[in-house]
Short mmCIF file of C-alpha atoms (C1' of nucleotides) in Angstrom, two decimals:
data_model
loop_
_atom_site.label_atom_id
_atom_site.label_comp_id
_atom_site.label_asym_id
_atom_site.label_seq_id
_atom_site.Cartn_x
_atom_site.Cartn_y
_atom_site.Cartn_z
CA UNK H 1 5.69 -1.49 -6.73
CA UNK H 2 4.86 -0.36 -3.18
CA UNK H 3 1.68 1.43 -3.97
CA UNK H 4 1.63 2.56 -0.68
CA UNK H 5 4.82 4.31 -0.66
CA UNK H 6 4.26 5.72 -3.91
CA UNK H 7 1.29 7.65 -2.91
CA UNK H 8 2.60 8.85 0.21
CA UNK H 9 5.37 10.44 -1.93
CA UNK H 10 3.09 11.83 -4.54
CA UNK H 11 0.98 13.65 -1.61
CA UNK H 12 4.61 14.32 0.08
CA UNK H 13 5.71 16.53 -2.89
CA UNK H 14 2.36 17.41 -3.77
CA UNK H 15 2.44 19.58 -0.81
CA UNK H 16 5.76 21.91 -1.40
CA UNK H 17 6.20 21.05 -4.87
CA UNK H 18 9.20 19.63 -4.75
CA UNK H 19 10.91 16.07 -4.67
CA UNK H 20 13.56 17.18 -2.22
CA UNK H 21 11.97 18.52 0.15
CA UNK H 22 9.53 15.28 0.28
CA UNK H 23 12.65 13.50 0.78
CA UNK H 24 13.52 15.42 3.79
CA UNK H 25 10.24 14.91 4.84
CA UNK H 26 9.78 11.42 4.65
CA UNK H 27 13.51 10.77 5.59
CA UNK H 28 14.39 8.84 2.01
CA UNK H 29 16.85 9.74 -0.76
CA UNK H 30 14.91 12.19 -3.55
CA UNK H 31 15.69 9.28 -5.78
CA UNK H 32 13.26 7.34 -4.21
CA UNK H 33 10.73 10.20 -4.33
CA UNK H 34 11.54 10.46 -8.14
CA UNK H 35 11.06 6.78 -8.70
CA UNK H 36 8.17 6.37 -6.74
CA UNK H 37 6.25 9.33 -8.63
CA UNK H 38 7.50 7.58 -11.87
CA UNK H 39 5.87 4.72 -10.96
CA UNK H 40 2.82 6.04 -9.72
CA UNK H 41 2.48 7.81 -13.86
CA UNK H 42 3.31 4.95 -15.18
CA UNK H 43 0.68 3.09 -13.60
CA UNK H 44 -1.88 6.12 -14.25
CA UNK H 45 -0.86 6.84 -17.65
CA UNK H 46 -0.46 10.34 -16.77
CA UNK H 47 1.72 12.78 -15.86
CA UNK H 48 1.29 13.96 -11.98
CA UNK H 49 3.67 16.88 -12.36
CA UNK H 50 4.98 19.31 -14.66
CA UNK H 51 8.38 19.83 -14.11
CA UNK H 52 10.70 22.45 -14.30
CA UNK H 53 13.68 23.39 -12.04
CA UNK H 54 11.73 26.02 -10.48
CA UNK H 55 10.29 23.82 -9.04
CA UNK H 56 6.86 21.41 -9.77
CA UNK H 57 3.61 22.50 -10.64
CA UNK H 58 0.95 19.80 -10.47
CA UNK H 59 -1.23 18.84 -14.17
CA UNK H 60 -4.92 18.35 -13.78
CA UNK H 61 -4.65 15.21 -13.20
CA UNK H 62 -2.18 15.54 -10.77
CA UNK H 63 -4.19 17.42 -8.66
CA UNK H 64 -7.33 15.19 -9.36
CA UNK H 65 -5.57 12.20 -8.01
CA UNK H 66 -4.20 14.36 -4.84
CA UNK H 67 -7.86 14.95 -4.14
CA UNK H 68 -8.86 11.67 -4.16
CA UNK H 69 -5.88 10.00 -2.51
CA UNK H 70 -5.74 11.88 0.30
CA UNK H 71 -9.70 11.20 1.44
CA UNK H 72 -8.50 7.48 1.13
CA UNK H 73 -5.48 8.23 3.19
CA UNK H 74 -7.38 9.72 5.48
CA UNK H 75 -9.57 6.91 5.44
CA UNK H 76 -6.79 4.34 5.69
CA UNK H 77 -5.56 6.62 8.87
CA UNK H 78 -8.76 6.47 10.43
CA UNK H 79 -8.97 2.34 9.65
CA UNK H 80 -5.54 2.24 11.80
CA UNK H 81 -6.31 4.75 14.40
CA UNK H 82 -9.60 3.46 15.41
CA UNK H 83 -9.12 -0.18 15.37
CA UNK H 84 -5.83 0.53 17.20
CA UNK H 85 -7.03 2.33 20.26
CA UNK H 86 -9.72 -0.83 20.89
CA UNK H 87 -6.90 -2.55 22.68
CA UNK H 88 -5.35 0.83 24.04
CA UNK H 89 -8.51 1.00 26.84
CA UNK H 90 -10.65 -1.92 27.41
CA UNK H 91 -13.76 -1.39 25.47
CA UNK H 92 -16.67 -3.09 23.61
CA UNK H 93 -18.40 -6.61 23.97
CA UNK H 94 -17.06 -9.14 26.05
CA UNK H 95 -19.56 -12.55 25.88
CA UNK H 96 -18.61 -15.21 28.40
CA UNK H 97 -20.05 -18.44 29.04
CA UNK H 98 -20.35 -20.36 32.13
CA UNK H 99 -22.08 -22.75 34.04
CA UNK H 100 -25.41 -21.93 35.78
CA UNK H 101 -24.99 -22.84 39.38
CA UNK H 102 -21.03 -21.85 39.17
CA UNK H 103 -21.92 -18.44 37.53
CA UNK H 104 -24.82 -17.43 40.35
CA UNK H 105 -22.16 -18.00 43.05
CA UNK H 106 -19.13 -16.76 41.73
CA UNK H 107 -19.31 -14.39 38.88
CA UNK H 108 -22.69 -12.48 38.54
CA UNK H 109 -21.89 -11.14 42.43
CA UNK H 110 -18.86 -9.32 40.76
CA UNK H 111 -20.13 -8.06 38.04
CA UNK H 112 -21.31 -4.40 39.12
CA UNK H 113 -17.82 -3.80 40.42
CA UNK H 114 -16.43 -4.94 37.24
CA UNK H 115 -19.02 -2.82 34.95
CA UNK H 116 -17.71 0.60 37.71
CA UNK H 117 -14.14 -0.19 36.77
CA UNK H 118 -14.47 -0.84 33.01
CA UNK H 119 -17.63 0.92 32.14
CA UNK H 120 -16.44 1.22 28.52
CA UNK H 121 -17.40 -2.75 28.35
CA UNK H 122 -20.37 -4.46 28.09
CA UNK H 123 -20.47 -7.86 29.75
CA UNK H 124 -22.47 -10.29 27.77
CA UNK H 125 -22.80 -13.47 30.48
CA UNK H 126 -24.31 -16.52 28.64
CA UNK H 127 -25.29 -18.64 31.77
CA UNK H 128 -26.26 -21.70 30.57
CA UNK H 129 -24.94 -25.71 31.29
CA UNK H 130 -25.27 -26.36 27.63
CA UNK H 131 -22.09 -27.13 25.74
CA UNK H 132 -21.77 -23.82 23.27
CA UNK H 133 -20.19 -23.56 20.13
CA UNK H 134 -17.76 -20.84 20.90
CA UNK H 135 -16.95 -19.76 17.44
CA UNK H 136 -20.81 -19.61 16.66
CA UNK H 137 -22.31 -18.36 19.45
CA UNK H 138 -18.88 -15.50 19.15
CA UNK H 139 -17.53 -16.42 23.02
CA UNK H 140 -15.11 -14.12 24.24
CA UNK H 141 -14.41 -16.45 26.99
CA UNK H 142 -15.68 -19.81 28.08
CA UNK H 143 -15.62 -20.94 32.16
CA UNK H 144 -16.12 -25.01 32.38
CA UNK H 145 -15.95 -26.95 35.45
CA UNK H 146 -15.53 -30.79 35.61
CA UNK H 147 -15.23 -33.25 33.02
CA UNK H 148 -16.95 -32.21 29.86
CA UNK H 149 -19.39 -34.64 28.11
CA UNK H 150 -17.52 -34.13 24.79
CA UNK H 151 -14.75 -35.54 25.03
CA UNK H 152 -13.03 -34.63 21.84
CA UNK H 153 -12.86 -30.72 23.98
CA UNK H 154 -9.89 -31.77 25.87
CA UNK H 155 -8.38 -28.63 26.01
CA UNK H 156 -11.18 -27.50 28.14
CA UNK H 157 -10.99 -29.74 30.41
CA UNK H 158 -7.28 -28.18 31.81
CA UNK H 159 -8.88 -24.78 32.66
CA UNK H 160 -9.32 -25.10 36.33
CA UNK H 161 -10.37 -22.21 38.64
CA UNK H 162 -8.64 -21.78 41.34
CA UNK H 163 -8.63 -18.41 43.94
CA UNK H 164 -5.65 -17.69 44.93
CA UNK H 165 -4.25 -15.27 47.12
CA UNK H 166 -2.46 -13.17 44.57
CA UNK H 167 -3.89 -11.30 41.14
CA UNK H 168 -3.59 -14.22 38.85
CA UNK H 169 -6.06 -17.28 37.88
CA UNK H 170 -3.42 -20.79 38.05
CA UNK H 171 -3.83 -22.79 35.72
CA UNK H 172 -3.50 -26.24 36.13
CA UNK H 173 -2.75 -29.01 33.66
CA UNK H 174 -4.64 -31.87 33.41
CA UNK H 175 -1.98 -35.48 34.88
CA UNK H 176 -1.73 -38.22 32.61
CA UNK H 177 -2.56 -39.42 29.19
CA UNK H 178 -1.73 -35.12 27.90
CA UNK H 179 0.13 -35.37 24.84
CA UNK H 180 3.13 -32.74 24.51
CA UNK H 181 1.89 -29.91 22.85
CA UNK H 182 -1.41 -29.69 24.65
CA UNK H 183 0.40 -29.84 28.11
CA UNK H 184 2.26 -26.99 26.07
CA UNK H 185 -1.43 -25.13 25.55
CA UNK H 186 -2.64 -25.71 29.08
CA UNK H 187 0.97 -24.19 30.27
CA UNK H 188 1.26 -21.12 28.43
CA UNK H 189 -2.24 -19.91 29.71
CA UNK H 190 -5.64 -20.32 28.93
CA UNK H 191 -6.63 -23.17 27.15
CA UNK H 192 -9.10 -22.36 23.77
CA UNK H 193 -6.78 -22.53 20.84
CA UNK H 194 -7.41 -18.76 19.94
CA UNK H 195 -6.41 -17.88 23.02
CA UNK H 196 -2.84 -19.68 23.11
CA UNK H 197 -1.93 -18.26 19.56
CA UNK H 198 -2.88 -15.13 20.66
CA UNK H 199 -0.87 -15.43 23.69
CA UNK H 200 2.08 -16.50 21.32
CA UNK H 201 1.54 -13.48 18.99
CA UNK H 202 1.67 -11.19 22.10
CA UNK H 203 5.11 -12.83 22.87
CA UNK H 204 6.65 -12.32 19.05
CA UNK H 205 5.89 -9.16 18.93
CA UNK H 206 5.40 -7.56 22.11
CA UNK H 207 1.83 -6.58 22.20
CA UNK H 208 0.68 -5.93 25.54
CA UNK H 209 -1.44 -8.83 26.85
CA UNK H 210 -3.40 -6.89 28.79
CA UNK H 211 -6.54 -8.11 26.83
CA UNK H 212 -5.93 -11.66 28.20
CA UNK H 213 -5.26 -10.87 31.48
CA UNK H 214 -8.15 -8.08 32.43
CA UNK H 215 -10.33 -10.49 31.25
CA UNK H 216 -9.27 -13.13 33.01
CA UNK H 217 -9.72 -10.95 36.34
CA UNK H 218 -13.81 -10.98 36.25
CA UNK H 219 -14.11 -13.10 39.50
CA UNK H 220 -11.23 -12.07 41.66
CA UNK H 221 -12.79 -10.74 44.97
CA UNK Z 1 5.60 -5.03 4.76
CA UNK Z 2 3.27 -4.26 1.85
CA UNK Z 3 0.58 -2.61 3.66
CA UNK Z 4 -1.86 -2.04 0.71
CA UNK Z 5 -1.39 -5.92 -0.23
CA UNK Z 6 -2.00 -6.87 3.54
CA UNK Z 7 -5.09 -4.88 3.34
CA UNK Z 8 -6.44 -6.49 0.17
CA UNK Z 9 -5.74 -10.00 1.91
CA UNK Z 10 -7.80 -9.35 4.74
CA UNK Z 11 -10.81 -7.69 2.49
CA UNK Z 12 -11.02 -11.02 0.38
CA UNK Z 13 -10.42 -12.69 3.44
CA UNK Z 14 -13.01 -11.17 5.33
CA UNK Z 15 -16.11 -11.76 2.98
CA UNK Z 16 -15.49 -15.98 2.44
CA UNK Z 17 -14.24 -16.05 5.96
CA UNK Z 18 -11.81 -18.25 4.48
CA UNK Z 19 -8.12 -17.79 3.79
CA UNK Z 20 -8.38 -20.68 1.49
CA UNK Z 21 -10.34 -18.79 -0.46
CA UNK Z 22 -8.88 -15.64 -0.33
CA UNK Z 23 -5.67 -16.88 -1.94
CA UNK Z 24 -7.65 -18.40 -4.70
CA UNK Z 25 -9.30 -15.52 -5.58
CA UNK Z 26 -5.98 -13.11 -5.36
CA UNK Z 27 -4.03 -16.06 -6.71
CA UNK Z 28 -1.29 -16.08 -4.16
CA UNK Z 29 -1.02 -18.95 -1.75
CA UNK Z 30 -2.87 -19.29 1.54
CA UNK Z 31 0.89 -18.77 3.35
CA UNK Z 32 0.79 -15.43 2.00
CA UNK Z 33 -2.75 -14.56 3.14
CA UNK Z 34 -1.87 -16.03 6.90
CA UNK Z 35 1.26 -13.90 6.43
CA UNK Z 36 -0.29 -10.97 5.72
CA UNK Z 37 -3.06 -10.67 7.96
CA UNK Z 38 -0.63 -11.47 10.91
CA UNK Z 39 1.24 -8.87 10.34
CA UNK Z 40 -1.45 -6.48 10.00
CA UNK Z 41 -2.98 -7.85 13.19
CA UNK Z 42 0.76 -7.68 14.53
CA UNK Z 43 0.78 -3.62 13.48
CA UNK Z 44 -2.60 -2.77 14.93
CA UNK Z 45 -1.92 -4.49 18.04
CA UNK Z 46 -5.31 -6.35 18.32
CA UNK Z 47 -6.47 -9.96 17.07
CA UNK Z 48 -8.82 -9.19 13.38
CA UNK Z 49 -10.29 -12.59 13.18
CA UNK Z 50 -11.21 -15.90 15.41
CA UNK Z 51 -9.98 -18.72 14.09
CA UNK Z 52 -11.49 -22.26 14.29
CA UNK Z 53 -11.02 -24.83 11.58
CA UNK Z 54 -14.76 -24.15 10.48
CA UNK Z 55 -13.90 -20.93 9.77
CA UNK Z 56 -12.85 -17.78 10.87
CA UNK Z 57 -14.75 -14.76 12.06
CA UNK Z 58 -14.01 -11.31 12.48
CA UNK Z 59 -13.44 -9.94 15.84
CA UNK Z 60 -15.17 -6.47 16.46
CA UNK Z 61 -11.55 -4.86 15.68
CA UNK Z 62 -12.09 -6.81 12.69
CA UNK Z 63 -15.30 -5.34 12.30
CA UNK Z 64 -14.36 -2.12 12.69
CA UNK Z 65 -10.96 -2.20 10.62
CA UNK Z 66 -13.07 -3.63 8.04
CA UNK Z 67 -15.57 -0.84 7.77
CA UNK Z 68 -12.38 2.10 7.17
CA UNK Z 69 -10.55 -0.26 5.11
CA UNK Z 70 -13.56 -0.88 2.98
CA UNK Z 71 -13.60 3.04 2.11
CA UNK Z 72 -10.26 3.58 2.33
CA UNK Z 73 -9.51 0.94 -0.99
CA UNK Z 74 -12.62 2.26 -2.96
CA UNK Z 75 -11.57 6.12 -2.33
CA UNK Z 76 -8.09 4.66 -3.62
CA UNK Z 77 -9.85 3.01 -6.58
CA UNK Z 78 -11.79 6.22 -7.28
CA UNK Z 79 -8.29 7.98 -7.49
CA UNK Z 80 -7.00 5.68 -10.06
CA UNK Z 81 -10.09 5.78 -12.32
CA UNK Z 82 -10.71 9.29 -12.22
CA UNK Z 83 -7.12 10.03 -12.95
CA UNK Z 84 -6.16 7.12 -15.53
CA UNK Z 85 -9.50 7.78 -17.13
CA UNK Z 86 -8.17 11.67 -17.60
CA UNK Z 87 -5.98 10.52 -20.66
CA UNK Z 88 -8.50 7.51 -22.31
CA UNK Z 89 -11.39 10.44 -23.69
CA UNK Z 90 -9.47 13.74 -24.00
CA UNK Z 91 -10.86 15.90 -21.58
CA UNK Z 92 -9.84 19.51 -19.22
CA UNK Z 93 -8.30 22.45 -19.81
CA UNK Z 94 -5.91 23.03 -22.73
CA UNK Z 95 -3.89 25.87 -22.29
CA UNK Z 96 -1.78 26.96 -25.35
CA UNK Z 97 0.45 30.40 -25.88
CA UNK Z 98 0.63 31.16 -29.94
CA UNK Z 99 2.76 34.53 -31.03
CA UNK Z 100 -0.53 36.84 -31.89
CA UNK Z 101 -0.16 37.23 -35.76
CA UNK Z 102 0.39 33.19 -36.55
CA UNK Z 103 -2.35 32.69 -33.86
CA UNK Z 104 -4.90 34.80 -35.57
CA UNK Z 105 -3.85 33.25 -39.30
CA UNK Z 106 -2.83 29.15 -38.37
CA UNK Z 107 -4.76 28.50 -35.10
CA UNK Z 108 -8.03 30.75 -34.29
CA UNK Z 109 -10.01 29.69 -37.65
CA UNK Z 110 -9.98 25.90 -36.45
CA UNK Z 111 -10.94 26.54 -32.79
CA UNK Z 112 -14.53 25.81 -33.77
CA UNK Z 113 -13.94 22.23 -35.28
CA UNK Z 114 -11.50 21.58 -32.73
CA UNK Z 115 -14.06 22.07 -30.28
CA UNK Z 116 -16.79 20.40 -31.80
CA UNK Z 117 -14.58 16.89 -32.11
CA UNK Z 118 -13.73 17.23 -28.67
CA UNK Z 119 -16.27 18.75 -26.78
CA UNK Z 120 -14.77 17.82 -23.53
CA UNK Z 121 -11.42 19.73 -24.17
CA UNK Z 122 -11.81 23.35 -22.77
CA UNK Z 123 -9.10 25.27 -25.25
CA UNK Z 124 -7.62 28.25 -23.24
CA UNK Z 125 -5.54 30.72 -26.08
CA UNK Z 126 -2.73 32.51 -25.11
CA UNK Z 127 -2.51 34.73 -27.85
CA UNK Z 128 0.92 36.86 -27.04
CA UNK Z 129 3.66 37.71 -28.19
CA UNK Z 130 5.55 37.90 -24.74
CA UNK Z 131 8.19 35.59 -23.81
CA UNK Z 132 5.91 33.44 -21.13
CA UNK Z 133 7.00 31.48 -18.67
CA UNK Z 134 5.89 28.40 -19.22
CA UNK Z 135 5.65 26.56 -16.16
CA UNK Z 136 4.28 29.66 -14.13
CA UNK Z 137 1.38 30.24 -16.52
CA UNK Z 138 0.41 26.78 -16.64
CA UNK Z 139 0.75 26.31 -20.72
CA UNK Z 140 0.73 23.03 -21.64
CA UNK Z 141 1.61 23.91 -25.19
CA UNK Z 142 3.69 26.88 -26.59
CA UNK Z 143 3.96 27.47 -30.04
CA UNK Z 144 6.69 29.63 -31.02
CA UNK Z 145 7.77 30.99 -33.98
CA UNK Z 146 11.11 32.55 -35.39
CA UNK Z 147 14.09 33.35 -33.41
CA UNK Z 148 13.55 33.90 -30.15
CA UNK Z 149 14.64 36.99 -27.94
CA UNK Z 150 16.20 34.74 -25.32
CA UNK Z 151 19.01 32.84 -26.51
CA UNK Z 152 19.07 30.32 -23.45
CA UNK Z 153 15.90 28.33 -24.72
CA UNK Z 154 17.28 26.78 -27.78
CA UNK Z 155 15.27 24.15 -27.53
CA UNK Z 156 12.38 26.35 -28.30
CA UNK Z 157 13.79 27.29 -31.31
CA UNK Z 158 13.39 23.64 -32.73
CA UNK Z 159 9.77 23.84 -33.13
CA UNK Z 160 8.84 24.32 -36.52
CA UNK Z 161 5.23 24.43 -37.92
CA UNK Z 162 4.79 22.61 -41.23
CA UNK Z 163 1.66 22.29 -43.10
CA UNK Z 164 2.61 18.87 -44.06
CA UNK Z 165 -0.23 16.56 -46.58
CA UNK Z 166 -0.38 13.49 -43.90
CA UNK Z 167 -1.89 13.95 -40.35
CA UNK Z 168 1.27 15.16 -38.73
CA UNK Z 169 3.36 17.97 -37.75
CA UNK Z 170 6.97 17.75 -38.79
CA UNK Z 171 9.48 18.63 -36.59
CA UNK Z 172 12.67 19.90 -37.89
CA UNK Z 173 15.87 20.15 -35.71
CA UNK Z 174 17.91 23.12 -36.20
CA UNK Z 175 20.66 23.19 -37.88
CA UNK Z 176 24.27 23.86 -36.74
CA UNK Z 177 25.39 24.57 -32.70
CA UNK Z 178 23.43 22.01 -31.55
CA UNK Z 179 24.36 19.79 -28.74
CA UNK Z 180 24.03 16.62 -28.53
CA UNK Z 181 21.39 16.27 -26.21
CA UNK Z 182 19.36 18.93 -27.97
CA UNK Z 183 19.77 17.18 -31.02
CA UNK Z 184 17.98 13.98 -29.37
CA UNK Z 185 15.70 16.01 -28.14
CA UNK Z 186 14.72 17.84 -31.20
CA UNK Z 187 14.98 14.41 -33.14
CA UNK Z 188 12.68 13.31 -30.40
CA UNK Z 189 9.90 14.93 -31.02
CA UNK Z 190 7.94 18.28 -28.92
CA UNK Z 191 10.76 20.27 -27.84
CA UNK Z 192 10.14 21.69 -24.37
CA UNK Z 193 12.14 20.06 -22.15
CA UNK Z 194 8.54 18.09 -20.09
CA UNK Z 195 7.57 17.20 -23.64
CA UNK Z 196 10.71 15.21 -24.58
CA UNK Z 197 10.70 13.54 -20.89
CA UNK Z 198 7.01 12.35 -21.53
CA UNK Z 199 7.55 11.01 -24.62
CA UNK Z 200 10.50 9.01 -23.24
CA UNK Z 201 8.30 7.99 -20.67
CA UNK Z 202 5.70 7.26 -23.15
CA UNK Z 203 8.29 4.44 -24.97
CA UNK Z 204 9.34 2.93 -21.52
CA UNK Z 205 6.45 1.86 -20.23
CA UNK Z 206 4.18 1.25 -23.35
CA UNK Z 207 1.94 4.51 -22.78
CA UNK Z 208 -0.28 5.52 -25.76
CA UNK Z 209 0.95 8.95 -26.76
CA UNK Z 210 -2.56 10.03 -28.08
CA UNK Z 211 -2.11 13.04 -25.49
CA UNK Z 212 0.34 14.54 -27.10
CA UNK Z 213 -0.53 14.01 -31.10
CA UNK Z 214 -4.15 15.39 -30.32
CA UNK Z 215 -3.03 17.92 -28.54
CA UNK Z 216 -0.75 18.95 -32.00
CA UNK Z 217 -3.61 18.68 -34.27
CA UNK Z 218 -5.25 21.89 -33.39
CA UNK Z 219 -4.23 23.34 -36.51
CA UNK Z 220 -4.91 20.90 -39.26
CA UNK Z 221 -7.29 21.53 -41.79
"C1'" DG S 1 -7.75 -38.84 4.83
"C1'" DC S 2 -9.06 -34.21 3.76
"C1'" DT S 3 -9.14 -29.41 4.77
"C1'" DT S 4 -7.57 -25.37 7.05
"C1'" DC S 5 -4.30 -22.24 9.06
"C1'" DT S 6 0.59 -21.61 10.59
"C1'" DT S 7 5.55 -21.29 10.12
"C1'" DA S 8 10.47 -22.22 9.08
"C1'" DC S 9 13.52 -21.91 5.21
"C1'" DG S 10 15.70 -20.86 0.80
"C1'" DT S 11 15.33 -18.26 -3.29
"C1'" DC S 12 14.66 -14.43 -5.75
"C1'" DT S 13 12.61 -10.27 -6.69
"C1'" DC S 14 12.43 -5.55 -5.72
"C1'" DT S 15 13.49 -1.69 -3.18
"C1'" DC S 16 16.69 1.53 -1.60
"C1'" DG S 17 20.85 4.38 -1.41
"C1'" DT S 18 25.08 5.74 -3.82
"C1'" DA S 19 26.92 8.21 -7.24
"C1'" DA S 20 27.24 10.15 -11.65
"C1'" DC S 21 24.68 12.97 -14.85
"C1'" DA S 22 21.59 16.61 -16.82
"C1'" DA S 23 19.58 20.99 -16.58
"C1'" DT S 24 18.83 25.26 -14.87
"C1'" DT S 25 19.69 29.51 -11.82
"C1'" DA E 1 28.93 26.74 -8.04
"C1'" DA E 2 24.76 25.16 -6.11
"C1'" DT E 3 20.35 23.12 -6.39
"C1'" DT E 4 17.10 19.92 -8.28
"C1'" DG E 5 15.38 15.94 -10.73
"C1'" DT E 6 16.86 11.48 -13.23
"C1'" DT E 7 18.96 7.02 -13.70
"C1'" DA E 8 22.28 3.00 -13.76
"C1'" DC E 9 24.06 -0.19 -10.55
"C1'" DG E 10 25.02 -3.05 -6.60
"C1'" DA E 11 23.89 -4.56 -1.92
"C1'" DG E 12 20.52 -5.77 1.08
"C1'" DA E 13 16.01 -6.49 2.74
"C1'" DG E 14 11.90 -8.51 2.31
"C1'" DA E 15 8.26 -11.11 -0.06
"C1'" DC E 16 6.90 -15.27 -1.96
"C1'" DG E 17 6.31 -20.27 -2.57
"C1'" DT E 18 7.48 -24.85 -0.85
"C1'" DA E 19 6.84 -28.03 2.40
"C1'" DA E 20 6.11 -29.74 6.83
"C1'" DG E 21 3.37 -29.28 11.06
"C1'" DA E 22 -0.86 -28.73 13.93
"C1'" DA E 23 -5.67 -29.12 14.57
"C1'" DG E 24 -10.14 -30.33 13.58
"C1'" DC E 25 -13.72 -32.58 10.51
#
DNA sequence: GCTTCTTACGTCTCTCGTAACAATT
DNA sequence: AATTGTTACGAGAGACGTAAGAAGC
């Protein structure tokens, strides 16, 4: 069953004591109400209501399990609500890496007029010419320049910086010896592999890739 | 989608770091676990994990969404246990309505051992020989005796009180006039109308009736 | 080659609404 | 007669597993 659902129904008609006007409510059929509450005492054991057609009166235990479901409702709310509005305004963590000398001269200078415009994020610059582990070392975003030592990284190697006149970074892909789909990656946007599928993601289902894209803008003069 | 199962898949995910794993554990397959944490990372509009092929770690959304969802499933557990476990050890308020004569003579004398077996069971007599409603005074039993005043609740009628040798009470449709339906329903056992419905709930979906038969023993000897 | 995550596809379950019914005012 | 909850039934959506693909070890 669609425990979800069910609950929502129960606290629905909890409310007014009756099925229909849940129904209303929720915009379903009071069938589904009924069914759904059925369910929900099946699965219990116990009856949630008393009924009578004057209307419902909740049992004990009806009124136990409204207590408790609706602090986890609430706390399901709050799960959605506050992990929704981190992509609503740009806030949190954002760890880059990037090479030394390349960093000093073109990032770093930026960086206090960055921190006025987004002062909600923290900008964690690892400045370093040794090859990180992004995964491990939790990179947000990785700047390379040149050919990379290991090799295996290819999909490094395509991200080329490049400033251009207008608000975007171009990105470049690497000629010859680029099999299809990584031509693919290095076309679609930046090149890390979390970063294409999130790209795609945005695409199937219209999430605003504003995420990509802000932080893409950290050395734009 | 199945939001509760979504947020189970990304719990189990969450603490292996491993879908793999996940799946094994909730014994689905790792498609559904990929499924269903897409789709909750397609609803809250943000990205909950990094993927690599050495594992996956949680974004700070992930973090975060963790944290709620965490509390959200164990106030959700709470609410099942504290309700189901309302009908394993009899327990609450028992509120029955006796006429005042029988209730003195049948009922009264074996409130003490009644209470002593089941100390958790608050007993709340209605001694009275008005015609209560029911519903609005919360009885969960009503034992009625004789022909009643008010013709419309037949099924009230039905309810006869036999000091019978084994452990039961035997209930004795009336004869003559009756309906069909109140002949099922007086064949089915407790007449009041919720009675009958829990009881038929009772045989669809396997639930112990224990409720009901202890709640009927108040008067044996 | 092995493991891991992703995704298209077909099946099949399961949910929902419709509609008829029951019960009461 | 009107309102409210229940339930059988059929259509439709949606979830799941299978299997193939992609990527890294």
């Amino acid at each position: 069953m669609d425990y979800f659902a069910a609950v929502r129904a129960f606290l629905h008609a909890a409310e007014p004591g009756s099925f229909s006007k849940a129904a209303a409510q929720m915009e379903v059929k009071t069938s589904t109400v009924s069914r759904h509450i059925n369910e929900l005492e099946a699965d219990l054991g116990i009856a949630l209501f008393n009924r009578s057609t004057r209307g419902l009166v909740l049992t004990e235990g009806g009124q136990v399990f409204r207590t408790h479901a609706l602090a986890a409702m609430q706390s399901l709310d709050d799960a959605r609500q506050s992990t929704s509005s981190l992509n609503a305004s740009p806030k949190g963590v954002l760890r880059v890496t990037m090479p030394a000398s390349f960093g000093r001269r073109h990032v770093i200078p930026h960086l206090p007029e960055f921190t006025r415009r987004y002062p909600r994020i923290d900008v964690d610059a690892v400045v370093t010419d040794e090859p990180l582990n992004i995964i491990e070392a939790r990179i947000d975003l990785a700047i390379r320049v040149g050919v990379l030592p290991d090799s295996q990284r290819v999909a490094h190697a395509a991200l080329r910086f490049s400033l251009a006149p207008d608000d975007k970074w171009i990105l470049v892909k690497r000629t010859g010896g680029v099999s299809p789909t990584r031509a693919a990656a290095a076309r679609s946007g930046p090149c890390i592999r979390r970063r294409r599928r999130w790209r795609r993601k945005c695409a199937r289902s219209s999430i605003s890739t504003r995420r990509c894209s802000r932080t893409m803008r950290i050395g734009r003069g």
